[in-house]
Short mmCIF file of C-alpha atoms in Angstrom, two decimals:
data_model
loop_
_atom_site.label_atom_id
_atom_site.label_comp_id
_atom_site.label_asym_id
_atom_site.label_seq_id
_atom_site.Cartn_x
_atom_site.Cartn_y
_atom_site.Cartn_z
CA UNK A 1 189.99 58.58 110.77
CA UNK A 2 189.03 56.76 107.62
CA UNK A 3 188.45 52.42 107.54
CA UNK A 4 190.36 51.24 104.98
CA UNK A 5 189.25 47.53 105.70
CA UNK A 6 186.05 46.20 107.20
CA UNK A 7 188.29 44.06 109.43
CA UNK A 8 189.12 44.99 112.84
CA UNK A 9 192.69 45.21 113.53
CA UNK A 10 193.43 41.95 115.38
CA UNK A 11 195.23 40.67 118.84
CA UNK A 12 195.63 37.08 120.00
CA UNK A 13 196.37 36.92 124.00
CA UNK A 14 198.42 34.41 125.14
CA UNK A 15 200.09 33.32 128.52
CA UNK A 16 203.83 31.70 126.76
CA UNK A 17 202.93 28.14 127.80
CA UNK A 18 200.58 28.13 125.22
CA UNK A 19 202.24 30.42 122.76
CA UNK A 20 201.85 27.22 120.23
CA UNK A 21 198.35 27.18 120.27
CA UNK A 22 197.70 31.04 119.96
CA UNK A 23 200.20 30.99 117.21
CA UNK A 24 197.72 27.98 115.31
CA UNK A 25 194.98 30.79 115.99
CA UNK A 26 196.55 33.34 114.64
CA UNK A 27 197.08 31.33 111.35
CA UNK A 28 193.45 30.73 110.89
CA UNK A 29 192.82 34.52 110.79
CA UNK A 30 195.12 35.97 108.21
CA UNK A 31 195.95 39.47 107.52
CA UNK A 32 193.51 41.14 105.10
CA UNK A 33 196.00 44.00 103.81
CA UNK A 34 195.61 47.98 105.43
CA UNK A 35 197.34 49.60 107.57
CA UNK A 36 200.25 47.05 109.58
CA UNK A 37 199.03 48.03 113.04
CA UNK A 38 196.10 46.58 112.15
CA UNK A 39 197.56 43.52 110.96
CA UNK A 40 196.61 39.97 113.23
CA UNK A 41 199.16 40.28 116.39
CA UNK A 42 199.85 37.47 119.09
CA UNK A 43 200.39 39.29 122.59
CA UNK A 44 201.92 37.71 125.12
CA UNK A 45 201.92 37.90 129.04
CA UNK A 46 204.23 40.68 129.92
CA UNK A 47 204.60 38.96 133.28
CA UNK A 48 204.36 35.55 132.75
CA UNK A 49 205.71 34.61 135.94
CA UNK A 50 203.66 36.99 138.06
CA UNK A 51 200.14 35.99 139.40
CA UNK A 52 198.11 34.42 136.96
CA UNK A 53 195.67 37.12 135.67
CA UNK A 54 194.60 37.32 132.21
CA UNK A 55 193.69 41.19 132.49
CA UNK A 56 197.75 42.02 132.36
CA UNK A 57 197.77 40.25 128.75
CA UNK A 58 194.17 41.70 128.05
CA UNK A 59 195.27 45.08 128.64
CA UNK A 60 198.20 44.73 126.25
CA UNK A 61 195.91 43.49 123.52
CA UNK A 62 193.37 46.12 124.02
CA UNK A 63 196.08 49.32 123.89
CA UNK A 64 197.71 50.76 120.63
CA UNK A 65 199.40 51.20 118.28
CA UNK A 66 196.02 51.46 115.82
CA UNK A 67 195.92 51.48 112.81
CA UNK A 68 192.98 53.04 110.19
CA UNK A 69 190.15 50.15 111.17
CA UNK A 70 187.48 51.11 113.02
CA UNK A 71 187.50 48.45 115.28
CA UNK A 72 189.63 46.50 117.62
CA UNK A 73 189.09 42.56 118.03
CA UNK A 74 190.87 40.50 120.62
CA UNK A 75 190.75 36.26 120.70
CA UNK A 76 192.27 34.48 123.68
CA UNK A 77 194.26 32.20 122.37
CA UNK A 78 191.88 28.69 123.72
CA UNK A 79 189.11 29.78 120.98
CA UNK A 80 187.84 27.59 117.86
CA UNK A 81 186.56 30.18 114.97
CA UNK A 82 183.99 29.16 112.76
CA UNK A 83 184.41 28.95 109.04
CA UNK A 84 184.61 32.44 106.98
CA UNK A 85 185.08 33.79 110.81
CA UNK A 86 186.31 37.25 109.67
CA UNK A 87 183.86 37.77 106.74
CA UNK A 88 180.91 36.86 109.42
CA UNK A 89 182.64 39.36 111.86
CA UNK A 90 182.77 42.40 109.47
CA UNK A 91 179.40 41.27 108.90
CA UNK A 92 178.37 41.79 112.60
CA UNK A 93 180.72 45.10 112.67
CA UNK A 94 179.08 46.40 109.87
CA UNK A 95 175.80 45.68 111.69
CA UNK A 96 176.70 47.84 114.74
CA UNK A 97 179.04 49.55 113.99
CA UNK A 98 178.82 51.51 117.70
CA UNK A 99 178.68 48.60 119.66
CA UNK A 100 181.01 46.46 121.90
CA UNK A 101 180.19 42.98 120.45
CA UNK A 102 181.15 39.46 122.08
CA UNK A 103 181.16 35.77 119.69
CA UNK A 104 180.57 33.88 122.02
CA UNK A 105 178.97 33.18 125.55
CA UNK A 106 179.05 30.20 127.80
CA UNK A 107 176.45 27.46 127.61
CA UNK A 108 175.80 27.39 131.62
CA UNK A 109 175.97 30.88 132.69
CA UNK A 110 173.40 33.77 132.34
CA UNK A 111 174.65 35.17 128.98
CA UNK A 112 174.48 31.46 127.28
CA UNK A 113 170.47 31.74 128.51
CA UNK A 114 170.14 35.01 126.63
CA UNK A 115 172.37 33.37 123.63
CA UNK A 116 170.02 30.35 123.76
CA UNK A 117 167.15 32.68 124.00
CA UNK A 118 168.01 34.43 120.93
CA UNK A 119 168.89 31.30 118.93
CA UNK A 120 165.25 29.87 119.96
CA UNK A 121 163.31 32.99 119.18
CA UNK A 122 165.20 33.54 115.85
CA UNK A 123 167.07 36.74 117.08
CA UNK A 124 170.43 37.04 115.44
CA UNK A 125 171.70 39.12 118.53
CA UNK A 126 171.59 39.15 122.14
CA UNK A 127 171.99 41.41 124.76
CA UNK A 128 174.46 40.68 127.26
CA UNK A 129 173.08 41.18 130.84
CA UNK A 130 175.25 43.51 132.27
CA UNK A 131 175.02 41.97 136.15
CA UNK A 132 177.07 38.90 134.87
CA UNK A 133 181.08 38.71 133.98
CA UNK A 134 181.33 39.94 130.03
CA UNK A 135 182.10 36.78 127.65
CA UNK A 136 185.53 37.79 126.43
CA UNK A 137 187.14 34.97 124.35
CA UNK A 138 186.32 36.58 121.20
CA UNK A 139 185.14 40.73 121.31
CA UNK A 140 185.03 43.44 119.24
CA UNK A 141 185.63 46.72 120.52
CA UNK A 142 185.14 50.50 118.59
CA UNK A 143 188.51 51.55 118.67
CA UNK A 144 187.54 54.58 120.95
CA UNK A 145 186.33 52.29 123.68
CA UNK A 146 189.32 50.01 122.72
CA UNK A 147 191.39 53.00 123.63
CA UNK A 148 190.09 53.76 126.75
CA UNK A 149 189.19 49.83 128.30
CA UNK A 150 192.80 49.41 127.38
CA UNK A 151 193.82 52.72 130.22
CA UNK A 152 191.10 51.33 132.18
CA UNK A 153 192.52 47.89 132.84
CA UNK A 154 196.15 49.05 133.13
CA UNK A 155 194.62 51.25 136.23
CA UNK A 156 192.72 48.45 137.65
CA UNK A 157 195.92 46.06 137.25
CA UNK A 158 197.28 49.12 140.25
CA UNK A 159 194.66 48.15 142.14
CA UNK A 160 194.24 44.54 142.21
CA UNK A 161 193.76 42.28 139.30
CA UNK A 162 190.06 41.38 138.86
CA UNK A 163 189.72 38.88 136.14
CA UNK A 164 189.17 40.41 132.27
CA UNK A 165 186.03 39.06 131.96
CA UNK A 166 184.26 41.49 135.33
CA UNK A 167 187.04 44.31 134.44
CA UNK A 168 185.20 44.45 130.86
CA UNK A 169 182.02 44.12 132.51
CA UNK A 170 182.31 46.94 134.53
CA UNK A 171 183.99 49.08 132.59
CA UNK A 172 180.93 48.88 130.05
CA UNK A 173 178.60 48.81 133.12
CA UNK A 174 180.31 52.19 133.92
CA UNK A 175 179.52 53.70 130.52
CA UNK A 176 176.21 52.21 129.93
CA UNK A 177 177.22 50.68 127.10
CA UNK A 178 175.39 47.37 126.57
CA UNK A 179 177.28 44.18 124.89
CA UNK A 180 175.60 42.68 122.46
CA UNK A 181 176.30 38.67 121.54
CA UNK A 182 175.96 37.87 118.07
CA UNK A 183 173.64 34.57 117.57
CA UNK A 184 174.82 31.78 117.01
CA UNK A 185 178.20 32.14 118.60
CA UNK A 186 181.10 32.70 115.93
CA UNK A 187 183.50 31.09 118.57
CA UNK A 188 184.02 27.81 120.84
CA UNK A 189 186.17 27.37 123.58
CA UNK A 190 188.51 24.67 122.91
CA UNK A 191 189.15 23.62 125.61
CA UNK A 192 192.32 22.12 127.86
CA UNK A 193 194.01 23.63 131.20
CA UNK A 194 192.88 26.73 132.44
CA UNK A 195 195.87 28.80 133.73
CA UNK A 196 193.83 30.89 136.08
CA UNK A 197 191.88 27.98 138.07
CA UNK A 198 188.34 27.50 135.80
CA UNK A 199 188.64 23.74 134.95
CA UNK A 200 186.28 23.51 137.98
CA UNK A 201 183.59 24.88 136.02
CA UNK A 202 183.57 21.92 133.42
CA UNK A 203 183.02 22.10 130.06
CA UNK A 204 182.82 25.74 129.34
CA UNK A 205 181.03 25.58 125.24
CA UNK A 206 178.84 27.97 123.06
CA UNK A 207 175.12 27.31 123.65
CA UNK A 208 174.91 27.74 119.89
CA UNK A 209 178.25 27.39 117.73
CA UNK A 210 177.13 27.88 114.06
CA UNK A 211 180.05 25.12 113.74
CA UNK A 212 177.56 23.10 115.67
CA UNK A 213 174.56 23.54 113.49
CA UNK A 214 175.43 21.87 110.19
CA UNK A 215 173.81 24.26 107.32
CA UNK A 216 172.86 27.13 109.54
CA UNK A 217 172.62 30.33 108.12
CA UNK A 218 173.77 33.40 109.84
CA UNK A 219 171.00 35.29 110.85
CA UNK A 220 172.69 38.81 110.23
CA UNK A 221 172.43 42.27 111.17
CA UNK A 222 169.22 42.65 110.69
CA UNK A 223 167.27 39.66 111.50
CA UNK A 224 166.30 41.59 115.27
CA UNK A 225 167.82 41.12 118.83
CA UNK A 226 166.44 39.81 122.14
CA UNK A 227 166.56 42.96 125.01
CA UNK A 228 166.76 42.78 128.18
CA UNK A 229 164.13 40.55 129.51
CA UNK A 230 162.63 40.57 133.32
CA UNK A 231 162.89 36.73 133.10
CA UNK A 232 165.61 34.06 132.07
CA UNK A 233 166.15 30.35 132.85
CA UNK A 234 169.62 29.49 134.15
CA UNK A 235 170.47 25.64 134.27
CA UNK A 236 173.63 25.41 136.30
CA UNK A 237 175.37 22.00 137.32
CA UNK A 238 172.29 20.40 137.78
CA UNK A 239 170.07 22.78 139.63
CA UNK A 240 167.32 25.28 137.91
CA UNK A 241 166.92 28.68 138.61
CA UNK A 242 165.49 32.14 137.40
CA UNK A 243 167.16 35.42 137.01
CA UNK A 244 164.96 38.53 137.77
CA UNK A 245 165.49 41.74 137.94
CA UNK A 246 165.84 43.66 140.83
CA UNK A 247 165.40 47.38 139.51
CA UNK A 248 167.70 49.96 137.46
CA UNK A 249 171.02 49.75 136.25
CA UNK A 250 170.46 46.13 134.45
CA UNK A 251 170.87 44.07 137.95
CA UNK A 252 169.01 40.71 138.50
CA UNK A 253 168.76 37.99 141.17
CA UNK A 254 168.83 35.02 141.09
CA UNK A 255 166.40 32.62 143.21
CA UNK A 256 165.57 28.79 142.94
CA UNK A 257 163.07 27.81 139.80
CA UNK A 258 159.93 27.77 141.88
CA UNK A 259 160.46 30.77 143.64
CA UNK A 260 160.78 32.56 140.68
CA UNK A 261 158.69 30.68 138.33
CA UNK A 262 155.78 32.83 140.05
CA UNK A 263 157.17 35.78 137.96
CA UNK A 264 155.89 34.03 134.70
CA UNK A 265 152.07 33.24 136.43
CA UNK A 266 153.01 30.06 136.54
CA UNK A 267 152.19 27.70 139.74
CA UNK A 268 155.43 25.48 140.45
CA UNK A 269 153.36 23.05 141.59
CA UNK A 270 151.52 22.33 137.89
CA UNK A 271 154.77 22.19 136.61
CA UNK A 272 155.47 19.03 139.25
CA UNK A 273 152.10 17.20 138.04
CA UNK A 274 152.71 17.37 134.31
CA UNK A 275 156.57 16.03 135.33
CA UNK A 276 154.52 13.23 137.21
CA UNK A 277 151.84 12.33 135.50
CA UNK A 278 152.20 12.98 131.61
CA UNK A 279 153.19 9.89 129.81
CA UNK A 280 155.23 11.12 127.47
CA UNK A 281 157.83 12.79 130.27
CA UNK A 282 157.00 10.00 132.19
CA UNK A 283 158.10 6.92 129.42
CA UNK A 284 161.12 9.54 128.95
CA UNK A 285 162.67 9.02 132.22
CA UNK A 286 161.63 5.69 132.85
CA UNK A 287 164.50 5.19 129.52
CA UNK A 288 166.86 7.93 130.94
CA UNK A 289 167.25 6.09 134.14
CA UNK A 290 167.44 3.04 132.49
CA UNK A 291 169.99 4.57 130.59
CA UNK A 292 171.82 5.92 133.69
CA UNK A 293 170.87 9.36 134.38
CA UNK A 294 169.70 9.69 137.62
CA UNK A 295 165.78 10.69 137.83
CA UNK A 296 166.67 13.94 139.67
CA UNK A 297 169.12 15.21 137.17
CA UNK A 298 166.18 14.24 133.63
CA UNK A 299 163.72 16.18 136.23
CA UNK A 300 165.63 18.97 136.30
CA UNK A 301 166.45 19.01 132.12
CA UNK A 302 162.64 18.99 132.04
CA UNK A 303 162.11 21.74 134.36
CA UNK A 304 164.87 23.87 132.85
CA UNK A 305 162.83 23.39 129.67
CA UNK A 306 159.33 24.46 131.21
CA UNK A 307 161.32 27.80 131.90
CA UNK A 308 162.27 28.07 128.65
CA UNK A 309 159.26 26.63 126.79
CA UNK A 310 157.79 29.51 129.25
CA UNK A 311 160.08 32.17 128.63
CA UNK A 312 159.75 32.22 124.66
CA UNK A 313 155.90 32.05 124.80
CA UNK A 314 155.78 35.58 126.99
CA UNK A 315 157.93 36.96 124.15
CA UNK A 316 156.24 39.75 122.16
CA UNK A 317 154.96 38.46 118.72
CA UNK A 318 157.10 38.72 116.17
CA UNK A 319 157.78 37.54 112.60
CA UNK A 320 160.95 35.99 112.77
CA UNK A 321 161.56 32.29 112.82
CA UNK A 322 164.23 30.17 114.23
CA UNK A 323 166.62 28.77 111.56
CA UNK A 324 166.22 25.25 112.48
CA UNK A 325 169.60 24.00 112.86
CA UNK A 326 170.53 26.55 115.00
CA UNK A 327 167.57 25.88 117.02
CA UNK A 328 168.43 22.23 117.15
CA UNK A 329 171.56 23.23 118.77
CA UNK A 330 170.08 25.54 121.09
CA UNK A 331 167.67 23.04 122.36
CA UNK A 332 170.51 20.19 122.47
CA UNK A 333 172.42 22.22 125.24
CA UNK A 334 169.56 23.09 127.48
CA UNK A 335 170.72 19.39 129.46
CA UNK A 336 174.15 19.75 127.80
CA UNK A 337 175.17 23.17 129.32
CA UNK A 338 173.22 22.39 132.64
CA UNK A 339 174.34 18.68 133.44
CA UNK A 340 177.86 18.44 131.80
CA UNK A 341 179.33 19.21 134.89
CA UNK A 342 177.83 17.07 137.32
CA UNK A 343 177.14 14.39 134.92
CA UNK A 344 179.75 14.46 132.17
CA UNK A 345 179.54 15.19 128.06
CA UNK A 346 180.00 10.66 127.41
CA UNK A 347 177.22 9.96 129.15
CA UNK A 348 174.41 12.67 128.13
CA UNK A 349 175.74 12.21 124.75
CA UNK A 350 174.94 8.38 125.20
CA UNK A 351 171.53 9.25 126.26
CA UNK A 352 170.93 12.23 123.81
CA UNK A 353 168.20 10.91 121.67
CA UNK A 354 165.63 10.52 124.56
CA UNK A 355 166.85 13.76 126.87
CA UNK A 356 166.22 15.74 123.35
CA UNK A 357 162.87 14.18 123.23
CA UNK A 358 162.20 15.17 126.67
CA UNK A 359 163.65 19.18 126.35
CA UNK A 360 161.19 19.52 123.50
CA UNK A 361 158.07 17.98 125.29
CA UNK A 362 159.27 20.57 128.19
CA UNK A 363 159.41 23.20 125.85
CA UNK A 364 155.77 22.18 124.58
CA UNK A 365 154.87 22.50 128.25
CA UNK A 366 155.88 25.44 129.26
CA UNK A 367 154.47 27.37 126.41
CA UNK A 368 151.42 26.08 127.38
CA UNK A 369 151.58 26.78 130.86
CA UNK A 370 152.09 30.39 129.60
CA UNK A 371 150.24 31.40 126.81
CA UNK A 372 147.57 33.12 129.05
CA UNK A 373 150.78 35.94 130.44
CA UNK A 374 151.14 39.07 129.34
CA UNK A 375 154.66 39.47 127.16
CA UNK A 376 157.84 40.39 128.68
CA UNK A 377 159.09 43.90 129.00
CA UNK A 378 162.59 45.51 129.63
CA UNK A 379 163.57 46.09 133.12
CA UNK A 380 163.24 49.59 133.90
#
């Protein structure tokens, strides 16, 4: 099989009730010429009145016909793509060219801490940790895996209906095939009702859009990628925590910040006093609370930031450097992704000026508190 374009062939997924809106998304990623199979395709629900599960319609997307590209590249249909978003994807492709490859990752959930990692570090690439649900509004598939995830969900579809997301997930998990995100995210989520019961989860954004960092360049192919680590922050509606892992096969737990803070040599407890009595935190939330964020919910922002102010001083020495915009972003969401959804986006924005102030002085703090550990490894 020769590529005749360094495209991926393209599918939109849609439910009907929002055939409108995957239609404006397929319009913002016209066909490049090659073979028609691979041309930009919406696919819709072939049982839109049957039990809302997006792996029916993902399984449709995934499955021939092919055409000559190399790749397969499926969008649900609530997705934002950047500028250029097809250039910077054969970009990626081109990159690794054997890999499954996601655009985006969520800004409160494990992957968005390895995305945020990444984007912090300087990394142009993440990898996914497989334990977690695959991000799968915007991936990129070899067509040979293409091919068989596409059999694979139509068989789990006979036995239940797990959601896309943990089908993909597994199905890589299965293979040992590791997803890697490409930094920053090429995607946002837009947005509006979720069909399949997620509006719970709140705001659901990119912890680093390159939409959202105004002259960022993309870091490209071969500007490195942040492994698997044996430590990352998570920040999740309003509470801190630590993912570790809990031996082979790319599984972690996760435990409450200060139980696992101990993994980095770091005493909880320190992190408490320089919360309490630093001025610079402590003139911070005095203005946060005057603001009206709760104390409890700045302490936590802080401590999220200790983790990873922590987490990036453990990592081995390098000679990249974070494109600043990018890691403007990636700081930004820290409180964004871990407060929007017991907060809400009009207030923190309100009070972003101060609770940026306040993620960089925990940054400062937390590479401090580790610059005496050893640097991470890879989980065995």
């Amino acid at each position: 099989m020769s590529q005749t374009s360094p495209r991926p062939g393209i599918r939109v997924m849609a439910h009907p009730r929002r055939r409108a809106q995957a239609q404006d998304l397929l319009d913002r990623v016209p066909s490049a010429g090659g073979h028609p199979a691979d041309a930009p395709l919406l696919v819709l629900d072939p049982e839109p009145d049957g039990p809302p599960t997006p792996l029916r319609t993902a399984a449709a997307a995934w499955a021939g016909p092919y055409g000559t590209a190399s790749h397969r590249l499926v969008l649900q249909d609530d997705v934002l793509p950047a500028d250029g978003f097809l250039d910077l994807v054969a970009e990626a492709v081109a990159g690794r060219p054997g890999d499954p490859i996601a655009f985006y990752g969520n800004w409160n959930h494990w992957n968005g801490a390895a995305v945020r990692l990444a984007a912090l570090s300087g990394a142009g690439w993440a990898r996914a940790i497989p334990d977690e649900y695959a991000p799968s509004l915007a991936v990129a598939l070899p067509r040979d895996l293409a091919e068989k995830f596409a059999a694979y969900a139509a068989e789990s579809l006979r036995h239940g209906a797990p959601p896309d997301d943990e089908a993909l997930a597994a199905f890589l998990r299965e293979r040992g095939a590791a997803l890697y995100i490409a930094v920053p995210n090429l995607v946002e989520h837009r947005g509006g009702e979720s069909l399949v019961g997620n509006d719970n989860q709140g705001p659901r954004r990119s912890p680093c859009f390159v939409g959202d960092a105004p002259d960022a360049r993309r870091t490209g192919p071969g500007s490195g990628t942040l492994e698997a680590l044996d430590f990352y922050p998570h920040f999740f509606k309003g509470h801190v925590y630590g993912l570790t892992p809990t031996g082979p096969g790319g599984r972690y737990v996760k435990t409450y910040w200060d139980e696992s803070v101990r993994a980095l040599g770091i005493d909880p407890g320190r992190v408490r006093e320089l919360a309490r009595w630093e001025p610079v935190p402590a003139v911070l939330f005095r203005d946060l609370a005057a603001a009206g964020l709760q104390i409890h919910h700045a302490t936590a922002a802080w401590t999220a930031a200790v983790l990873y102010g922590a987490t990036l001083e453990r990592l081995p020495a390098g000679d990249r450097r974070p494109d600043p915009a990018v890691r403007a972003r990636a700081v930004e969401t820290i409180p964004l992704g871990g407060l929007a959804q017991v907060v809400g986006l009009p207030l923190l924005r309100r009070v972003m000026d101060p609770l940026r102030r306040l993620t960089e002085e925990g940054l400062s703090a937390g590479a401090e508190l580790a610059a005496a550990a050893a640097p991470l490894g890879t989980p065995g």
